[in-house]
XYZ file of N, CA and C in Angstrom:
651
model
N 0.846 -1.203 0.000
C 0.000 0.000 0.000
C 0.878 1.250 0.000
N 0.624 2.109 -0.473
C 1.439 3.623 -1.388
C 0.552 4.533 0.280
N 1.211 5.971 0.314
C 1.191 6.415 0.737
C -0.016 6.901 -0.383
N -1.161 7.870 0.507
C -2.350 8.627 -0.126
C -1.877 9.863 -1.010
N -1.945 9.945 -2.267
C -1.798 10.916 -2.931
C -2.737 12.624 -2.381
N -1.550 14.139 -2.211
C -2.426 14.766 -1.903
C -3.418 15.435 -2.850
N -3.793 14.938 -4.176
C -4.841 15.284 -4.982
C -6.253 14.579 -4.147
N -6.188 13.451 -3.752
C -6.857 12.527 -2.796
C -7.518 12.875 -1.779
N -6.308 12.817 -0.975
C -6.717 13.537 0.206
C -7.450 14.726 0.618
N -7.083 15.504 -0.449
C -7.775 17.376 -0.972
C -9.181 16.306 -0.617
N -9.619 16.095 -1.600
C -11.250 15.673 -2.046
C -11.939 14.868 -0.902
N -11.181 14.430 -0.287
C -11.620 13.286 0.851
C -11.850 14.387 2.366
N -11.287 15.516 2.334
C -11.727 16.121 3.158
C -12.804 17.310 2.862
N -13.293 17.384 1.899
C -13.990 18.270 1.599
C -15.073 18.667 3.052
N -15.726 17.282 3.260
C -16.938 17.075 4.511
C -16.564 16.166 5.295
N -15.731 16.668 6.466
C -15.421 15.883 7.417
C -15.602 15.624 8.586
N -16.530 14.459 8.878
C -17.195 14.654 9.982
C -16.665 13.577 11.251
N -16.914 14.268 12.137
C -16.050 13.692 13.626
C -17.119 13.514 14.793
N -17.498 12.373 15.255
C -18.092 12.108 15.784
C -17.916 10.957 16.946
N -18.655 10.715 18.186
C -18.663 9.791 19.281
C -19.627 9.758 19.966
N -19.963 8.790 20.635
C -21.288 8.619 21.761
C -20.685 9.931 23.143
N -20.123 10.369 22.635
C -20.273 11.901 23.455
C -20.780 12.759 22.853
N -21.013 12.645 22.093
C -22.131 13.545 20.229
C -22.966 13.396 19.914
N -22.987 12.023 20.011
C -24.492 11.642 19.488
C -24.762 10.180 20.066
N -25.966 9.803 20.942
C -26.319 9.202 21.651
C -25.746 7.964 20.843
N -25.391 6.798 21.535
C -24.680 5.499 20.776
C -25.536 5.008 19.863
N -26.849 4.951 20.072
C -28.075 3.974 19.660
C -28.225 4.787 18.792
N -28.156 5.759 18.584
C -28.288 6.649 17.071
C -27.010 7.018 16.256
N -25.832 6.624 16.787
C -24.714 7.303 15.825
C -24.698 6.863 14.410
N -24.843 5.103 14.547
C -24.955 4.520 13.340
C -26.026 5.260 12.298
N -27.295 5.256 12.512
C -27.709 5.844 11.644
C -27.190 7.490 11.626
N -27.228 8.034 12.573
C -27.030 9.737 11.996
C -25.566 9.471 11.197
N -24.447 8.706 11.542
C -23.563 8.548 10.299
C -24.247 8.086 8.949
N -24.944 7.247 8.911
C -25.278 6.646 7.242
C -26.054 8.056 7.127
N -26.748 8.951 7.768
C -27.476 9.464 7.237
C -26.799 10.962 6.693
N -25.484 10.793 7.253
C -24.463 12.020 7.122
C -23.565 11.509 5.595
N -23.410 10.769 5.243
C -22.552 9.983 4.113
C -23.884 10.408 3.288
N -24.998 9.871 3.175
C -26.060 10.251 2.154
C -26.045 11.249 1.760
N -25.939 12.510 2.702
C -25.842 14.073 2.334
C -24.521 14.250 1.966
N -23.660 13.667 1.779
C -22.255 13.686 1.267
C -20.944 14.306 2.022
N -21.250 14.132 3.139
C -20.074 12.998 4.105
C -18.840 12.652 3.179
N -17.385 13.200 3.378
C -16.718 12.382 2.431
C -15.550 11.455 3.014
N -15.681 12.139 4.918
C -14.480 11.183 5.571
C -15.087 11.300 6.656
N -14.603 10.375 7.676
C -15.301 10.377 9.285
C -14.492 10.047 10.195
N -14.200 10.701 11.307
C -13.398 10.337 12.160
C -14.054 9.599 13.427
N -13.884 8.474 13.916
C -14.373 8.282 15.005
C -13.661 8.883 16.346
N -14.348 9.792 17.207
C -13.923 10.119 18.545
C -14.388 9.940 19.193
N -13.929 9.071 20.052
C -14.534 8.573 21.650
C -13.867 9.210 22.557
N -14.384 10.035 22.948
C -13.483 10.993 23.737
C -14.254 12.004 25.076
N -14.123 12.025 26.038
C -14.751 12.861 27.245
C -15.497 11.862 28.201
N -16.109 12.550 29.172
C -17.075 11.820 30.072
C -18.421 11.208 29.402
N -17.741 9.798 29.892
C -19.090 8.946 29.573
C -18.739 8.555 28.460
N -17.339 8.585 27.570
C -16.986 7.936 26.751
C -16.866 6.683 27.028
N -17.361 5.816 25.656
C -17.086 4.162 25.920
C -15.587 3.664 25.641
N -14.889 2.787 26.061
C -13.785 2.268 26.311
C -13.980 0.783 26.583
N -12.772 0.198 26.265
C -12.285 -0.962 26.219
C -13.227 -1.840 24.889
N -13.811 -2.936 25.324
C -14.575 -3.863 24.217
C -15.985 -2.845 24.132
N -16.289 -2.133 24.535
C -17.477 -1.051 23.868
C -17.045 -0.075 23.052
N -15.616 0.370 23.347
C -15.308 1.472 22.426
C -14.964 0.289 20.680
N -14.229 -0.471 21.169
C -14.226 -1.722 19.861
C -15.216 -1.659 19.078
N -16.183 -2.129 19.955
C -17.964 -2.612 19.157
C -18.362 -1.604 18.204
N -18.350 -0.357 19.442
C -19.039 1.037 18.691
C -17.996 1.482 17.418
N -16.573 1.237 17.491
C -16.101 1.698 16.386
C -16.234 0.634 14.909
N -16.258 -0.792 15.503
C -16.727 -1.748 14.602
C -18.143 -1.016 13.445
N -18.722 -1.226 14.496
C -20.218 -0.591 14.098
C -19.636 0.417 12.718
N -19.083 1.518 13.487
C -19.202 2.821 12.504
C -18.501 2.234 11.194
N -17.298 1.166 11.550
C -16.604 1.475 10.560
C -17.543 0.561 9.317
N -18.752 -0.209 9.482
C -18.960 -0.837 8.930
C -20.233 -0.043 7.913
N -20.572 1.339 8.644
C -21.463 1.894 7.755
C -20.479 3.018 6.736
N -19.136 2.935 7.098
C -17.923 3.892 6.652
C -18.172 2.893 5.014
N -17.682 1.703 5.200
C -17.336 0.339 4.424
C -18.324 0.478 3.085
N -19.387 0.353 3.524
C -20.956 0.229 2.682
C -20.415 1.110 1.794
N -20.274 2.736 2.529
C -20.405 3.743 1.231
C -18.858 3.987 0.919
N -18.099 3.551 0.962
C -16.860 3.779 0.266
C -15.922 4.828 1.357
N -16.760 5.325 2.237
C -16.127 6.314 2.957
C -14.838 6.318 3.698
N -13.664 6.491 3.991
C -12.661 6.434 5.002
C -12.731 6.166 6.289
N -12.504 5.252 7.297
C -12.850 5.592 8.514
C -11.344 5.998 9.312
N -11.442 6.922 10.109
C -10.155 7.333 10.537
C -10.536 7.537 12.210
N -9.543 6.800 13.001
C -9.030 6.238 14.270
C -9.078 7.676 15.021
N -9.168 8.434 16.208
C -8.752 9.242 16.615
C -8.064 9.090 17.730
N -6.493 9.615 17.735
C -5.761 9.192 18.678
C -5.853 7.975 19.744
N -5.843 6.850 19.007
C -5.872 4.999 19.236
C -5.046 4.336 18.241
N -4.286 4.601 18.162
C -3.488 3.310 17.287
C -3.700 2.540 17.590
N -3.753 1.807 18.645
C -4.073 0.059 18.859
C -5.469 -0.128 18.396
N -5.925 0.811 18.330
C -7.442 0.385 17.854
C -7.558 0.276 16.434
N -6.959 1.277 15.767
C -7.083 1.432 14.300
C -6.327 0.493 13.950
N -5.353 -0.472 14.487
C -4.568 -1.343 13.902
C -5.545 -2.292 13.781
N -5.892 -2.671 15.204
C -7.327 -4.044 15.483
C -8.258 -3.829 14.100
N -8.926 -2.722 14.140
C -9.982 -3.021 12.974
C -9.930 -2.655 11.435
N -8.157 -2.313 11.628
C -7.067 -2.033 10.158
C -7.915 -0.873 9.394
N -8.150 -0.154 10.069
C -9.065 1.421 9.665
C -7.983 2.361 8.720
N -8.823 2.851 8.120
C -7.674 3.837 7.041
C -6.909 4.894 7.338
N -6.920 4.984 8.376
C -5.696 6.044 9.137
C -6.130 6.375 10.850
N -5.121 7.538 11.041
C -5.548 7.513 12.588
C -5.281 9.385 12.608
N -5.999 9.956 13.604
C -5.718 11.743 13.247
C -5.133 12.269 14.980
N -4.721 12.439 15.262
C -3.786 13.039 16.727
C -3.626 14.458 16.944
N -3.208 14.892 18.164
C -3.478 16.255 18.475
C -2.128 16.397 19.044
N -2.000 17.681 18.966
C -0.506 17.991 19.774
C -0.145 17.179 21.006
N -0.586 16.753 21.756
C -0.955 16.424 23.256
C -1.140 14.521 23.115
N -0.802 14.463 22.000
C -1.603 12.665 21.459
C -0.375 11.612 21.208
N 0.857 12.064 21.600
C 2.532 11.765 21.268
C 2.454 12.279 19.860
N 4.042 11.700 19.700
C 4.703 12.176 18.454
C 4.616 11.311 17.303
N 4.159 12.068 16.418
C 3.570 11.899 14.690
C 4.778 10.839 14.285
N 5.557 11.061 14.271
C 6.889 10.450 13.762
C 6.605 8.821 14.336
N 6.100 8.696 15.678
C 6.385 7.448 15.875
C 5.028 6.719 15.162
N 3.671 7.717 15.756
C 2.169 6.777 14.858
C 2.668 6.365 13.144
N 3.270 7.272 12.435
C 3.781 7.311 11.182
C 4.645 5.515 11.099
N 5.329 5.656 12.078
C 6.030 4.347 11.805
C 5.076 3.146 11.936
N 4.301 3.235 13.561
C 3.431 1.913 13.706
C 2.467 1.675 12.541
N 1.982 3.036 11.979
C 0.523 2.738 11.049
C 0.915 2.630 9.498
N 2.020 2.904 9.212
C 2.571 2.782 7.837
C 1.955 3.200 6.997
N 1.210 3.112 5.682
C 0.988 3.982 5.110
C -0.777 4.362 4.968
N -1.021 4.254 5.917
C -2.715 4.554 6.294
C -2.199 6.380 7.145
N -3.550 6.700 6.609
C -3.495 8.175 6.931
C -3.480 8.269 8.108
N -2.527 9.674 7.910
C -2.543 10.212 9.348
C -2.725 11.655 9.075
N -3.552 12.006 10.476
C -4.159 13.180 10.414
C -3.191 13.953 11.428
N -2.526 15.509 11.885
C -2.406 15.905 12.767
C -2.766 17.217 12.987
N -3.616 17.575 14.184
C -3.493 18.816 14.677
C -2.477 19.782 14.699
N -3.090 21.080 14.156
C -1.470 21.983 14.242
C -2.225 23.266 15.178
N -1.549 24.077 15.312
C -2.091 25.633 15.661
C -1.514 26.586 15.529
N -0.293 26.344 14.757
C 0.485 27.181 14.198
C 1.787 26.960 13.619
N 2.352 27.378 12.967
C 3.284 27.251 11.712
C 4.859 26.071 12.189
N 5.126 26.440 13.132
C 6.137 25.227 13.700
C 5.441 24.244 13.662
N 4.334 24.235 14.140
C 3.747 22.765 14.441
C 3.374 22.089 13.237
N 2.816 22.616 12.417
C 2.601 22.660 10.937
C 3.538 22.192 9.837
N 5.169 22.628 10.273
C 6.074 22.417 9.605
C 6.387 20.687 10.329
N 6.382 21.011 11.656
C 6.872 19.654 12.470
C 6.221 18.292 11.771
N 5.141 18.665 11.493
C 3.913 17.334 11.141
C 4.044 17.014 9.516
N 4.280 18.028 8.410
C 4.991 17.217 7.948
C 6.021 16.512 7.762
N 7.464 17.361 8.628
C 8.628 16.081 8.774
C 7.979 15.172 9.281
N 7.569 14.918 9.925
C 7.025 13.913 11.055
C 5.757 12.456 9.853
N 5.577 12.795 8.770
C 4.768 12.243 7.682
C 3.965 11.999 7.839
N 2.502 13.545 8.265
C 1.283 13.291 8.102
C 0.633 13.778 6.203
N -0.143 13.449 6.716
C -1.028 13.261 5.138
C -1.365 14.785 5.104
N -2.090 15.085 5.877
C -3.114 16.505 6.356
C -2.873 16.991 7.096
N -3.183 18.141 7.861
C -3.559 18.726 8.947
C -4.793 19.385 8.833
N -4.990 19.536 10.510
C -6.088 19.804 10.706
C -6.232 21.310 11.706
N -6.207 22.431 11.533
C -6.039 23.721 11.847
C -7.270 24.446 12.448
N -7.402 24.484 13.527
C -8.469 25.449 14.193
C -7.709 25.909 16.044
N -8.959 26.163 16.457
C -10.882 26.454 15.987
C -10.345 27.694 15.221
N -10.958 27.705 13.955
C -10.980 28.481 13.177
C -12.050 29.729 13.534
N -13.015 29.429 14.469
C -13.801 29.723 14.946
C -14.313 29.451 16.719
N -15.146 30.061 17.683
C -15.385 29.780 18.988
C -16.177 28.286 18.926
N -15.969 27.392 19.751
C -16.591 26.352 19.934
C -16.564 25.967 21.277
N -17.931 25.357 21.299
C -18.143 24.583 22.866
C -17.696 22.700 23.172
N -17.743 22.357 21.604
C -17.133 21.221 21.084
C -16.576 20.211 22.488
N -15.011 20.668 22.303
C -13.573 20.173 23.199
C -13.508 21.390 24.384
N -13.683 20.916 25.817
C -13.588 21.661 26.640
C -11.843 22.519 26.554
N -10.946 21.394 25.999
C -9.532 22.458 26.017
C -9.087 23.212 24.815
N -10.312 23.491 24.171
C -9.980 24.386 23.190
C -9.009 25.447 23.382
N -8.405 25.731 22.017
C -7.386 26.653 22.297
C -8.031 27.881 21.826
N -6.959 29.291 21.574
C -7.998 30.472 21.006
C -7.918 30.327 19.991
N -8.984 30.730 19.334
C -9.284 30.820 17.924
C -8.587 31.686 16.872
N -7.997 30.812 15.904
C -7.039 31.310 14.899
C -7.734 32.002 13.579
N -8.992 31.384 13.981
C -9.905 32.353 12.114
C -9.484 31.824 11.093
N -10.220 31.911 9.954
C -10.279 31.465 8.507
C -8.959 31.694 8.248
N -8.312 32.951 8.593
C -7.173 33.911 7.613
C -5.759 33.502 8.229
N -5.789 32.319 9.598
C -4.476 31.786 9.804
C -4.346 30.631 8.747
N -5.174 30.064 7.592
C -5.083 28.738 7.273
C -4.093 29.791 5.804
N -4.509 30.438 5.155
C -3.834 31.588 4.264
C -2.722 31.849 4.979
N -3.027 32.149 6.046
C -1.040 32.663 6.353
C 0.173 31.150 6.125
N -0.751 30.347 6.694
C 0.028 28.763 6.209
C -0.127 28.749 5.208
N -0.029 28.943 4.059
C 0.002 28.577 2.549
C 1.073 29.987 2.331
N 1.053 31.074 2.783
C 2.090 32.179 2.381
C 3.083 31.422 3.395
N 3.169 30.853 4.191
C 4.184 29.981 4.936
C 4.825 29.166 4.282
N 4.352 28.660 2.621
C 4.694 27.686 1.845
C 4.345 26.531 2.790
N 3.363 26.581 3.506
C 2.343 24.897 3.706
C 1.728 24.439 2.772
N 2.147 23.350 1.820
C 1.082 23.219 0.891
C 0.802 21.731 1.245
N 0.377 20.643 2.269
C -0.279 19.884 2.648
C -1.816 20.199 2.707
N -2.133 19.195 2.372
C -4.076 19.271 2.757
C -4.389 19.567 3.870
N -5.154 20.749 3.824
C -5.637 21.462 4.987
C -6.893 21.424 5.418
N -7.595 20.553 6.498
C -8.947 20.738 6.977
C -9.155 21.690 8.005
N -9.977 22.502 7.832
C -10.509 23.724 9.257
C -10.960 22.632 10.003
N -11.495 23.477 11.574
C -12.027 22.306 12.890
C -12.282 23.749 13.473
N -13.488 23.654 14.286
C -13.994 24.756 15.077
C -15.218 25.542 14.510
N -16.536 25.221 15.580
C -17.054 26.005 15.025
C -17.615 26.391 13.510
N -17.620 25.365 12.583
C -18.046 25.460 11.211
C -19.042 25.062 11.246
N -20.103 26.032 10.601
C -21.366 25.037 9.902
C -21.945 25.653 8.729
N -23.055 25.812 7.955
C -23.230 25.781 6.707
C -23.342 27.918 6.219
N -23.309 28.258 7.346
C -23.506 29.449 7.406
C -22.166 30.946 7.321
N -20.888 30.084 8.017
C -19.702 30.665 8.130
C -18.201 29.522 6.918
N -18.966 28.723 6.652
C -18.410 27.570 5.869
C -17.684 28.531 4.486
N -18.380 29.213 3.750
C -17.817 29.894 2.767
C -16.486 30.103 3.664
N -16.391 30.730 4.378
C -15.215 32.119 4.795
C -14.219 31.169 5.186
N -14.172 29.773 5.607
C -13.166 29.075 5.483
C -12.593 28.621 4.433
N -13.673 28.568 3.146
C -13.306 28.017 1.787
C -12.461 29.597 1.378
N -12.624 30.541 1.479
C -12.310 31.795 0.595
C -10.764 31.873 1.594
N -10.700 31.185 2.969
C -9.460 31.258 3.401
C -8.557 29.739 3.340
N -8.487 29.486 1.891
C -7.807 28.894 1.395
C -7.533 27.147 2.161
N -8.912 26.747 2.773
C -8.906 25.386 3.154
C -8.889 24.021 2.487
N -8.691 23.105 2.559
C -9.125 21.881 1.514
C -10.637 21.472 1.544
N -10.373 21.486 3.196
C -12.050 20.617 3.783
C -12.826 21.359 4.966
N -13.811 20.752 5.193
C -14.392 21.547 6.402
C -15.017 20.170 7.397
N -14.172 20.215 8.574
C -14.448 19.571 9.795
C -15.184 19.628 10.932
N -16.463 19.128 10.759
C -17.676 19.478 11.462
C -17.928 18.008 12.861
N -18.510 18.631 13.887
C -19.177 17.778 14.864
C -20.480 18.194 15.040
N -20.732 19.357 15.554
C -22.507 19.586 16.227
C -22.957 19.912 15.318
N -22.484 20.362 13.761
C -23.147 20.578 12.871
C -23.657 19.720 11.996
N -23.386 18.704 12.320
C -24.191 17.269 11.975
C -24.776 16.896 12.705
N -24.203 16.476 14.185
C -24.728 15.957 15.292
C -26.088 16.250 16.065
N -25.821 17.852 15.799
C -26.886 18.290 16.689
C -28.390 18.971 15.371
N -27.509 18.299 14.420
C -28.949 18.781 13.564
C -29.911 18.112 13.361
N -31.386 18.387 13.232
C -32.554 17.736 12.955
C -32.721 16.870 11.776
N -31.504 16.996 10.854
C -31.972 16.440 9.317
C -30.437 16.441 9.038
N -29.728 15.447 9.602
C -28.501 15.022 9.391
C -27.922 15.022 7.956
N -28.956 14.527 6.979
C -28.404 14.263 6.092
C -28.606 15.648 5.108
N -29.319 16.376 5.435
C -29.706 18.046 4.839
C -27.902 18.586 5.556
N -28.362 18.719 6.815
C -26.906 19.292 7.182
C -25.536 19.222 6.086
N -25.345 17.791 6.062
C -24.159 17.234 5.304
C -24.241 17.870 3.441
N -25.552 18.195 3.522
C -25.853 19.031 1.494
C -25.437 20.026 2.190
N -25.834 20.986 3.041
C -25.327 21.847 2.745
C -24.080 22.629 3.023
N -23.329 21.634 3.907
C -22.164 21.911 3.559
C -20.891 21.454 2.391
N -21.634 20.357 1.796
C -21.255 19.876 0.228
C -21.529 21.195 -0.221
N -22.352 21.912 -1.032
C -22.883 22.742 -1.707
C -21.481 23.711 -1.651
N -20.885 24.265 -0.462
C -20.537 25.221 -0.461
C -19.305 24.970 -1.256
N -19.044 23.636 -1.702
C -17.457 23.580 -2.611
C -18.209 23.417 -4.312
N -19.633 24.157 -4.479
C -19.564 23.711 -5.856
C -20.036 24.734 -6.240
């Protein structure tokens, strides 16, 4: 297996959605995912992450589960900071945060399945690709209630200063996006747009997911 081409990767993050039974009740994730891929969903991260997150052989099951409605539609399923997990159910990459160890070593265990890493600014940015991630992932681009340790918000116009940085890796926003402020991340020079409550917490999951497709056409 080849490392992911970044023409690929660009397109695969267009609608990227991140989700866990801290998001969306367990007994419904499965469907609000199939119903997020229908509206055109183009990658998914599983996060099990916070209070009342499932762990051990439940976090397994539940990621089994997802990855199997990932499977159906062709979609990516990507590990969030678990390598042992993403190895177990041989998932198509794994995505990590500053705070998640060092890129360099997941890079070695996961070989050439994607890897995602958090940046928040231009060292870190530079670090992650020596380090041989596929993407990064750059926010809160915007305020969010999301991740209680959010950091401050960098705005649309830090993902542009990384590209005048000569960053030219695939770039997904995170923070705060939904179908309404979504342009102003595309006009600040993003690949994809990385959503949680804007799927999660919407009434018509799979409407949500159009209309943030829409905004790349």
């Amino acid at each position: 297996m080849a490392r992911i081409r970044a023409d690929k990767m660009r397109a695969l993050l267009k609608v990227y959605f991140i989700s866990g039974s801290t998001n969306t009740a367990e007994t419904e994730l499965a469907n609000v995912l199939a119903q997020a891929i229908a509206g055109g969903v183009t990658l998914f991260q599983f996060r099990e992450k916070g209070r009342g997150a499932c762990s051990g052989a439940g976090k397994t099951a539940l990621g089994k589960k997802l990855q199997a409605v990932c499977q159906k539609a062709n979609v990516p399923f990507i590990v969030n900071d678990d390598v042992a997990l993403a190895l177990e159910l041989d998932a198509d990459g794994v995505h990590i945060g500053q705070e998640d160890g060092s890129a360099a070593e997941v890079r070695r265990k996961i070989g050439d399945r994607i890897l995602g890493v958090s940046t928040h600014n231009v060292a870190e940015a530079k670090q992650a690709i020596a380090d041989g991630a596929d993407y990064l992932g750059v926010g809160p681009v915007f305020a969010t209630s999301t991740k209680a340790d959010t950091r401050a918000v960098c705005g649309p116009e830090f993902i542009a200063r990384l590209r005048e940085e000569g960053i030219h890796l695939p770039i997904v926003a995170i923070g705060g996006i939904h179908a309404k402020n979504a342009v102003e991340v595309v006009a600040g020079k993003a690949d994809g747009l990385s959503v949680i409550t804007a799927i999660s917490n919407a009434a018509d999951p799979k409407a949500a997911a159009q209309q943030l497709s829409q905004v790349w056409k």
